[in-house]
Short mmCIF file of C-alpha atoms in Angstrom, two decimals:
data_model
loop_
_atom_site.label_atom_id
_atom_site.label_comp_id
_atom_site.label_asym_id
_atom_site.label_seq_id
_atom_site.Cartn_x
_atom_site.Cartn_y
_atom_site.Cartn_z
CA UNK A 4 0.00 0.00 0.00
CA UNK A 5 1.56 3.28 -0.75
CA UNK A 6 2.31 5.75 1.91
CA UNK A 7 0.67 9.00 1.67
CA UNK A 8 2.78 12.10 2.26
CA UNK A 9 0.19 14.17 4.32
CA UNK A 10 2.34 17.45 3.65
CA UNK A 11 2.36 17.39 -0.09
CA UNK A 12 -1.65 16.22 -0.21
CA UNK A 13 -2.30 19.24 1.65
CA UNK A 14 -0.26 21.60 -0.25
CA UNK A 15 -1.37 20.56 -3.68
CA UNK A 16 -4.52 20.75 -2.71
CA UNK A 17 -4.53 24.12 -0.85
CA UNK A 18 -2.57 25.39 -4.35
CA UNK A 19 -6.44 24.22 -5.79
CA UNK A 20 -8.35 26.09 -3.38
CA UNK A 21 -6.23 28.88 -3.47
CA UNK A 22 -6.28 29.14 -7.43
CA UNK A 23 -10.07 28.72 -7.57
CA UNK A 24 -10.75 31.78 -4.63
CA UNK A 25 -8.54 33.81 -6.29
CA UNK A 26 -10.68 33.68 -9.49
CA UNK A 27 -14.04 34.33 -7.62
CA UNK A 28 -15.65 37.73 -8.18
CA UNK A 29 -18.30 38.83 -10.81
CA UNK A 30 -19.33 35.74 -12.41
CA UNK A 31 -20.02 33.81 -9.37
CA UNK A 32 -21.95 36.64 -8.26
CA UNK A 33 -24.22 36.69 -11.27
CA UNK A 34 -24.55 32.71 -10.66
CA UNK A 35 -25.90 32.90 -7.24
CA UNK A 36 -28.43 36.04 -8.58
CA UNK A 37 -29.70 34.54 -11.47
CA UNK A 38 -30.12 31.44 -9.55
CA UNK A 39 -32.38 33.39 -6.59
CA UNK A 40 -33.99 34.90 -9.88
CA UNK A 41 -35.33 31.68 -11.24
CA UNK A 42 -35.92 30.08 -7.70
CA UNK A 43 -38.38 33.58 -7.07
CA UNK A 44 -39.99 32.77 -10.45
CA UNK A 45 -40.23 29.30 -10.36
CA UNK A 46 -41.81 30.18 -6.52
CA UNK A 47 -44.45 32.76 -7.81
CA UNK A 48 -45.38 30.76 -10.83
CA UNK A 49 -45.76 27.65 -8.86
CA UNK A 50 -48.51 29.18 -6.69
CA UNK A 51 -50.31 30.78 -9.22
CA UNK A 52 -50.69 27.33 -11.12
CA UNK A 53 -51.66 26.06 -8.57
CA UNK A 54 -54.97 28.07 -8.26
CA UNK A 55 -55.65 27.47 -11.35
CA UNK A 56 -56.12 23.65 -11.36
CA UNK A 57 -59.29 23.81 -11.17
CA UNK A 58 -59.78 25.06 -15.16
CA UNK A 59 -57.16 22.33 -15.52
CA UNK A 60 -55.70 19.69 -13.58
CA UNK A 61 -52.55 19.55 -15.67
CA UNK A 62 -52.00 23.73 -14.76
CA UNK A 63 -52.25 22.05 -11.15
CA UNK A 64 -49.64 19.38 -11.54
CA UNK A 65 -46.87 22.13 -13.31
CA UNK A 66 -47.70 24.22 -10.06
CA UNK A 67 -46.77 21.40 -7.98
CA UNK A 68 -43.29 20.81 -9.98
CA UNK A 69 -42.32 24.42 -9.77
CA UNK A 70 -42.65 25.17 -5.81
CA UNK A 71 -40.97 21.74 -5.17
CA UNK A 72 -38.14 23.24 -7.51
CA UNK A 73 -38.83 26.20 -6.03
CA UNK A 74 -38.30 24.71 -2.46
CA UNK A 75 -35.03 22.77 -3.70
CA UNK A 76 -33.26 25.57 -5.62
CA UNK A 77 -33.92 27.44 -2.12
CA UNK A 78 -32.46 24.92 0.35
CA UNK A 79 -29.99 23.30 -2.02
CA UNK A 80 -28.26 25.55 -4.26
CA UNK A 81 -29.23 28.99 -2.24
CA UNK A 82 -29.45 28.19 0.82
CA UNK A 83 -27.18 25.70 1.55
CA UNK A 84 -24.50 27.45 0.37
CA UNK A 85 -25.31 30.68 1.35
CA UNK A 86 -25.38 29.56 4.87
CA UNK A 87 -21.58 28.26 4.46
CA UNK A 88 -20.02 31.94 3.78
CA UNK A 89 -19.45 30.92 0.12
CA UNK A 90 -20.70 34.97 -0.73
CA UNK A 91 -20.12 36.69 2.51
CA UNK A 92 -17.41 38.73 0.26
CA UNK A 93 -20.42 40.27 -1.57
CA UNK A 94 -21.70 42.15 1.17
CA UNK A 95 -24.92 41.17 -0.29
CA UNK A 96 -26.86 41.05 3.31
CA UNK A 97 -29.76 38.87 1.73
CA UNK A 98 -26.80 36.21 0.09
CA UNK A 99 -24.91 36.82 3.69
CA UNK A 100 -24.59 33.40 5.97
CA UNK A 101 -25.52 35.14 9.16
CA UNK A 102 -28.40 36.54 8.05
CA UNK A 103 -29.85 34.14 5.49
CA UNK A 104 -32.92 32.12 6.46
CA UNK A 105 -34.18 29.36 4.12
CA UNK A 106 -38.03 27.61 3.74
CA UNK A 107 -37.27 24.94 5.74
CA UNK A 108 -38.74 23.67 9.01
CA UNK A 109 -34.82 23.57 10.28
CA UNK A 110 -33.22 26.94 12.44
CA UNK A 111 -30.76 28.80 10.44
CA UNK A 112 -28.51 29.06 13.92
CA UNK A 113 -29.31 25.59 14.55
CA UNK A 114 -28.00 24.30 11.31
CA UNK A 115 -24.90 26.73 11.70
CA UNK A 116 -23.80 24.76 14.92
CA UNK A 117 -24.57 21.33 13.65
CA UNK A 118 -23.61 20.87 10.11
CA UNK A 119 -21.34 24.05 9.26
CA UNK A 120 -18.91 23.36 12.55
CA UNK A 121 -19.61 19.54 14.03
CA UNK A 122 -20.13 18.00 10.45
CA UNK A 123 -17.86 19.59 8.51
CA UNK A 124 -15.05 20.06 11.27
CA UNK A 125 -15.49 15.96 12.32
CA UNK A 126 -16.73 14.18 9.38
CA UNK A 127 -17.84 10.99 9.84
CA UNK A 128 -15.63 10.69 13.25
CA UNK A 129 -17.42 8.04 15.51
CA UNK A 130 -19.34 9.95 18.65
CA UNK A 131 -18.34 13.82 17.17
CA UNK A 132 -20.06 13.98 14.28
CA UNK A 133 -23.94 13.75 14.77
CA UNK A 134 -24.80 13.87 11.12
CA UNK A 135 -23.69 10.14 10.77
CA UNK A 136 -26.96 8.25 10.70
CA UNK A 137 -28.74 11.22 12.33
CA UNK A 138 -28.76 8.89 15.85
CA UNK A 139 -31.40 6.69 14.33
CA UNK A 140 -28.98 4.73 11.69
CA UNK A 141 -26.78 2.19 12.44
CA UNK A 142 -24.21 2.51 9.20
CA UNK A 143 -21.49 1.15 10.51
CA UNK A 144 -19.82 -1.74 13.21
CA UNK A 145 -18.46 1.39 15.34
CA UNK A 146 -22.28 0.96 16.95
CA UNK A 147 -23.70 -1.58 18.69
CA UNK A 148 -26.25 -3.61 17.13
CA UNK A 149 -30.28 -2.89 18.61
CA UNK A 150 -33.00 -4.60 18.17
CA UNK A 151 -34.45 -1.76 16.57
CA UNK A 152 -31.92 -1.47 13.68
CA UNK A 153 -33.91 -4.46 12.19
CA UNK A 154 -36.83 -2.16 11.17
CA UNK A 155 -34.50 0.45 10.47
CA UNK A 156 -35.23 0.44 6.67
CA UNK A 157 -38.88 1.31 7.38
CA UNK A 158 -37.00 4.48 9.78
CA UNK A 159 -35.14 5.76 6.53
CA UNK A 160 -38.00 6.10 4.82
CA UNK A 161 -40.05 7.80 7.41
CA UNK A 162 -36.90 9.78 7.43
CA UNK A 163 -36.73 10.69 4.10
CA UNK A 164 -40.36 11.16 3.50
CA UNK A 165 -40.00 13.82 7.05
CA UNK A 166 -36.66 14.86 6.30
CA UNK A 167 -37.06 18.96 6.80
CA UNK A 168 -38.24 17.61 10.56
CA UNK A 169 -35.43 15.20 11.23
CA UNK A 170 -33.09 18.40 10.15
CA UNK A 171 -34.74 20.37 12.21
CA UNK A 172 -34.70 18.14 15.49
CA UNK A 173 -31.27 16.76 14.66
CA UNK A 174 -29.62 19.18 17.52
CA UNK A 175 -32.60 18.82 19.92
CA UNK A 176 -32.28 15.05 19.89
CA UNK A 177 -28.62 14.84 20.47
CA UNK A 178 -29.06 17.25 22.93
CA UNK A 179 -31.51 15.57 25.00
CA UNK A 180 -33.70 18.42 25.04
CA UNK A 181 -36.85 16.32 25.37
CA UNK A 182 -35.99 12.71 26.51
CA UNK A 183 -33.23 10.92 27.74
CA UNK A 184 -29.73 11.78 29.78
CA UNK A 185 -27.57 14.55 28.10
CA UNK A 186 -24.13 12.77 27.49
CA UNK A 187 -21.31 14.24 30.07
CA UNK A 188 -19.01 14.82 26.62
CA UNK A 189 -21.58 17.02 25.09
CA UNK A 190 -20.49 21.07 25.65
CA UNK A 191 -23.11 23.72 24.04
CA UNK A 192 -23.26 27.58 24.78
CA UNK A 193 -27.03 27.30 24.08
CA UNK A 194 -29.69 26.41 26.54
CA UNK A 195 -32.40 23.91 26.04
CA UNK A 196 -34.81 27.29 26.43
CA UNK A 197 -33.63 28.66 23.69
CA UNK A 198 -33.12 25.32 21.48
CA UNK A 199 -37.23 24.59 21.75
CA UNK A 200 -37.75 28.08 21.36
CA UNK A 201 -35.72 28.20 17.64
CA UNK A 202 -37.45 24.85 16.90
CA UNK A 203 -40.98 25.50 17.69
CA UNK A 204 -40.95 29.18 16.12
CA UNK A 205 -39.25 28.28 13.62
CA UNK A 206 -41.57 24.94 12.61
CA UNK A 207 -44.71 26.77 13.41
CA UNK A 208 -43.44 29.43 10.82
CA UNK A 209 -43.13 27.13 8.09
CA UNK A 210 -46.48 25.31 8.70
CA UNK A 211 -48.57 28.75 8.97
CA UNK A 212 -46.69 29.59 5.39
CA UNK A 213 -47.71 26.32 3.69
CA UNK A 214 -50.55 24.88 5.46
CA UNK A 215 -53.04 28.22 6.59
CA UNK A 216 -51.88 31.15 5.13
CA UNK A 217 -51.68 30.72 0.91
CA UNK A 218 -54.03 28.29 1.29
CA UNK A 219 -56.51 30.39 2.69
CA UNK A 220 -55.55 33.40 0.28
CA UNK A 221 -56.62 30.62 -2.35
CA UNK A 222 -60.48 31.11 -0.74
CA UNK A 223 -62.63 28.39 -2.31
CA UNK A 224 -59.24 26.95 -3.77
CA UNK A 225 -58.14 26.17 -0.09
CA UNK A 226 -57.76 22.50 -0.92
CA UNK A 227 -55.97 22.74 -4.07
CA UNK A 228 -53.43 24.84 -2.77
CA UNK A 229 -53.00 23.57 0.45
CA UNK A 230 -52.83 19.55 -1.78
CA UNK A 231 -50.11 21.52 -3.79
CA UNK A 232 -47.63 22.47 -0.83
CA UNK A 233 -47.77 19.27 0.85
CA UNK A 234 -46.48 17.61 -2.65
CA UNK A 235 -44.33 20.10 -3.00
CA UNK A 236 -42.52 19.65 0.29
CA UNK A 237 -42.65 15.85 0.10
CA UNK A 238 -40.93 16.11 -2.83
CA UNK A 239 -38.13 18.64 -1.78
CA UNK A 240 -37.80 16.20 1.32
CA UNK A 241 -37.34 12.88 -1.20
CA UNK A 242 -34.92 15.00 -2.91
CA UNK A 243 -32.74 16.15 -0.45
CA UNK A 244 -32.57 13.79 1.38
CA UNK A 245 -31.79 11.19 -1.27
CA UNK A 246 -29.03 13.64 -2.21
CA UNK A 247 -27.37 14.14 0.87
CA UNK A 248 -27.41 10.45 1.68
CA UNK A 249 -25.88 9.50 -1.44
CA UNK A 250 -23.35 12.13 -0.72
CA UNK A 251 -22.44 10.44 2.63
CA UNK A 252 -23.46 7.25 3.30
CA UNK A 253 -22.47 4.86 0.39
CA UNK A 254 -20.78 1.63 0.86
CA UNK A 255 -17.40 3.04 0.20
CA UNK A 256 -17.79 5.78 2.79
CA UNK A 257 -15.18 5.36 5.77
CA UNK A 258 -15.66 6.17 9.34
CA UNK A 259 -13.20 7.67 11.70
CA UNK A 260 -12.49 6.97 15.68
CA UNK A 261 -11.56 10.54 18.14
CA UNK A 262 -8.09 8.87 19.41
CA UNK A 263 -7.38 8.60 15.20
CA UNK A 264 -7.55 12.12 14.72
CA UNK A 265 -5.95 13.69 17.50
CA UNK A 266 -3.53 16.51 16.66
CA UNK A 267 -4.72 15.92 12.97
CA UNK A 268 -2.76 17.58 9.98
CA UNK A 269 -3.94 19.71 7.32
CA UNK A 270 -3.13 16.62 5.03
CA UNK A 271 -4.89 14.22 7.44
CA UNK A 272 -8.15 16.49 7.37
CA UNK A 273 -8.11 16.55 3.74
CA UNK A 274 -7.75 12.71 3.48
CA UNK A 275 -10.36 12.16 6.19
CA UNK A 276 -12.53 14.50 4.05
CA UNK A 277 -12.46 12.68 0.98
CA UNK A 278 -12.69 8.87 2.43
CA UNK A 279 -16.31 10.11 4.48
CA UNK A 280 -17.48 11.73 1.16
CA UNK A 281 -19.17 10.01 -2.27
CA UNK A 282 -19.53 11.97 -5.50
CA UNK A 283 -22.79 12.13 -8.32
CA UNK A 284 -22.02 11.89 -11.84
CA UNK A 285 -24.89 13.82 -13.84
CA UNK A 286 -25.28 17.03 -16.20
CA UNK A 287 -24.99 20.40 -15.12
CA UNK A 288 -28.83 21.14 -14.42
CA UNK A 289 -28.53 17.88 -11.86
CA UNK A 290 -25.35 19.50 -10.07
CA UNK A 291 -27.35 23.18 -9.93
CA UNK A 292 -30.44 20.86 -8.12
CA UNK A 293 -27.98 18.99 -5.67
CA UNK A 294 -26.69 22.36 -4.54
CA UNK A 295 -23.71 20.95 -6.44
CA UNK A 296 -23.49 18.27 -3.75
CA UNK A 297 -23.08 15.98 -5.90
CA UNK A 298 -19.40 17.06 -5.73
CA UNK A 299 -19.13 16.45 -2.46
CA UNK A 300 -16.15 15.11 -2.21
CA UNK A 301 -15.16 18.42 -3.30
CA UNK A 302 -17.47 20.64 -0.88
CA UNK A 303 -16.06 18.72 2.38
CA UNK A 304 -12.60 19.88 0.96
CA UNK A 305 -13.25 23.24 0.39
CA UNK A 306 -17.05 24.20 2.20
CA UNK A 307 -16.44 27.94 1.64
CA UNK A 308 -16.22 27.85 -2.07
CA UNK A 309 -18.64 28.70 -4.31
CA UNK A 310 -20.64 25.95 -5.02
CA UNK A 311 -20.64 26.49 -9.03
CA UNK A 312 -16.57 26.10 -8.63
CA UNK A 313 -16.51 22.64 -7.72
CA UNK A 314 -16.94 21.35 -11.62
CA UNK A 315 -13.98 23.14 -12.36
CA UNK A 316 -11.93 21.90 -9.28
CA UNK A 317 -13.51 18.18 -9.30
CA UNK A 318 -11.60 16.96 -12.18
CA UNK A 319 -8.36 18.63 -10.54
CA UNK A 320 -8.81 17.08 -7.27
CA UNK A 321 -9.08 13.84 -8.60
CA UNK A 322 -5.44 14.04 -10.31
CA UNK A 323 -4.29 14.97 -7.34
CA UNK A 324 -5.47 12.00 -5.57
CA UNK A 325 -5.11 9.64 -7.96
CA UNK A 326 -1.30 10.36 -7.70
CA UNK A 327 -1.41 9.95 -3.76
CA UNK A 328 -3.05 6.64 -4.37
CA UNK A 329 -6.38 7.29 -2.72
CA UNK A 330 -9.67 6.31 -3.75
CA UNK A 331 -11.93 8.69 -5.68
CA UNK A 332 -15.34 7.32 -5.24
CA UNK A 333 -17.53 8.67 -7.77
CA UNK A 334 -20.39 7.20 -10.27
CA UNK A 335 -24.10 7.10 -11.43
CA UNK A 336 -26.74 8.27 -9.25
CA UNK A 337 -28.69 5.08 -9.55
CA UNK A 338 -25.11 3.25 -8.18
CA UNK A 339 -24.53 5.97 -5.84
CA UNK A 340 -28.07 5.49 -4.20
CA UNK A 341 -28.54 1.60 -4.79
CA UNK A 342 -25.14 1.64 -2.53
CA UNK A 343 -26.56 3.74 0.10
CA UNK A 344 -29.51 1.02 -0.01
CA UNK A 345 -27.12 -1.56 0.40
CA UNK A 346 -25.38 0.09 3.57
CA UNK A 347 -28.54 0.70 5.38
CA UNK A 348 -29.79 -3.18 4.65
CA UNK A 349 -26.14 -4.18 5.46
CA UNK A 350 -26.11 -2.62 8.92
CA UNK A 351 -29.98 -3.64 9.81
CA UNK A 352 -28.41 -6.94 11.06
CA UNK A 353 -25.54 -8.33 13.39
#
């Protein structure tokens, strides 16, 4: 097996970043526009459509497809990025992370703590990272197999099918805000107070939006429209979640003990980053839906750059690591999710 020399990885593939960022200005600032652009029109066009089902259906069912593209242009390619910092250097305060707040049952703050700083600082590392099988998957032998984890197919899908809720209680359930014994490792400078506070305001924000208030500005089209948003959010949730678990949780995907990466190097981060992560093969419009997370091999390496860079850096990145010997794992979406199948099934048993 050949020996990987940490230093180099890590300077080669800073050279990358620092390449790309230094190329960043106008055009990526058009992107991300024209991109809120179309996600406002899609929006607007998708509600109107959807009042007007009832001269026909069809009119109904293009209403439906535009808010859920709508909804995952928002929290994929917007919002998701946004929140990262990947245009704080606009000065754009509706494109700024701290300010940004997507349509999506999940805290902006909340998803801050969790994903931008646990996830992406301890990928996939055994007890740090709480985005590895969202405490209800086992997906690996670093847990302990539960009688539970037989049925945990059936959990996925309730998962999936919930999946802006499971986002949006990830940090309350590791947290033991509701149930159970706070672990004695766990440190947070927020208080349960304000955790349930975030959560519930947040949540009862989002269900007001789609569930009471434009359906009741349909009038007598109250059903139609309020039929239209729950599709539309069932199928933003079967998207992104699909995504993000194929992004993640493949059979390739390795996991990481604490003790492993103790006084890690640059070069050890960078490796750990691409052995937890699983790339998408697909055309451009499927890497503008994924939030270009379908490169995300690429977005655990460099989180702070703009999302519509990691095309150009992908093919880079794999040279790089191809000479270093490591593993590149890439393919299909159908491959990448029939894996992800695979690992859950794998992991339901001893």
């Amino acid at each position: 097996m050949k020996t990987i020399n940490y230093e180099q990885l890590a300077s080669e593939l800073d050279a990358i970043k620092m390449q790309t960022l230094d190329k960043v200005g106008q055009k990526d600032a058009d992107y991300i526009r024209s991109i809120v652009r179309k996600q406002r029109l899609c929006e607007w066009s998708g509600r109107i459509l959807l009042m007007l089902g009832f001269i026909q259906p069809l009119l109904w069912v293009a209403g439906v497809l535009l808010l859920a593209l709508a909804k995952i242009l928002d929290n994929m390619e917007i919002g998701h990025n946004v929140m990262h910092g990947q245009y704080d250097w606009m000065n754009d305060k509706q494109l700024n992370s701290q300010h940004y707040e997507w349509d999506i049952a999940c805290d902006g703050q909340s998803w801050h703590r969790v994903h931008n700083f646990e996830h992406h600082t301890c990928t996939n590392i055994i007890g740090k990272d709480r985005d590895f099988g969202y405490g209800l998957l086992r997906l690996s032998n670093d847990f302990k197999w539960r009688l539970k984890n037989i049925w945990q197919f059936i959990t996925y899908i309730n998962l999936t099918v919930l999946f802006q809720w499971g986002v949006s209680y990830h940090e309350l359930a590791a947290e033991r805000v509701f149930m159970g014994k706070k672990k004695e490792s766990r440190e947070t400078d927020v208080s349960h107070a304000m955790l349930k506070r975030r959560f519930f305001s947040k949540g009862a924000r989002q269900l007001i939006k789609d569930y009471a208030l434009f359906p009741l500005l349909a009038g007598p089209l109250f059903l139609w429209v309020l039929a239209g948003n729950f599709l539309a959010n069932l199928i933003r949730n079967l998207w992104t979640s699909t995504i993000i678990f194929c992004g993640h949780f493949t059979e390739e995907t390795k996991t990481f003990n604490e003790q492993d990466c103790v006084n890690e190097t640059q070069g050890q981060w960078y490796y750990r980053q691409v052995l937890g992560s699983s790339n998408i093969n697909g055309a451009n419009w499927f890497h503008i839906l994924t939030g270009h997370l379908s490169c995300q091999i690429e977005h655990h390496l460099f989180p702070d750059m703009p999302s519509s860079r990691y095309q150009e850096v992908a093919p880079k990145v794999q040279a790089v690591l191809k000479k270093h010997g490591i593993a590149y794992n890439t393919g299909g979406f159908f491959k990448q999710y029939t894996s992800v199948l695979k690992r859950i099934l794998r992991y339901s048993f001893k």
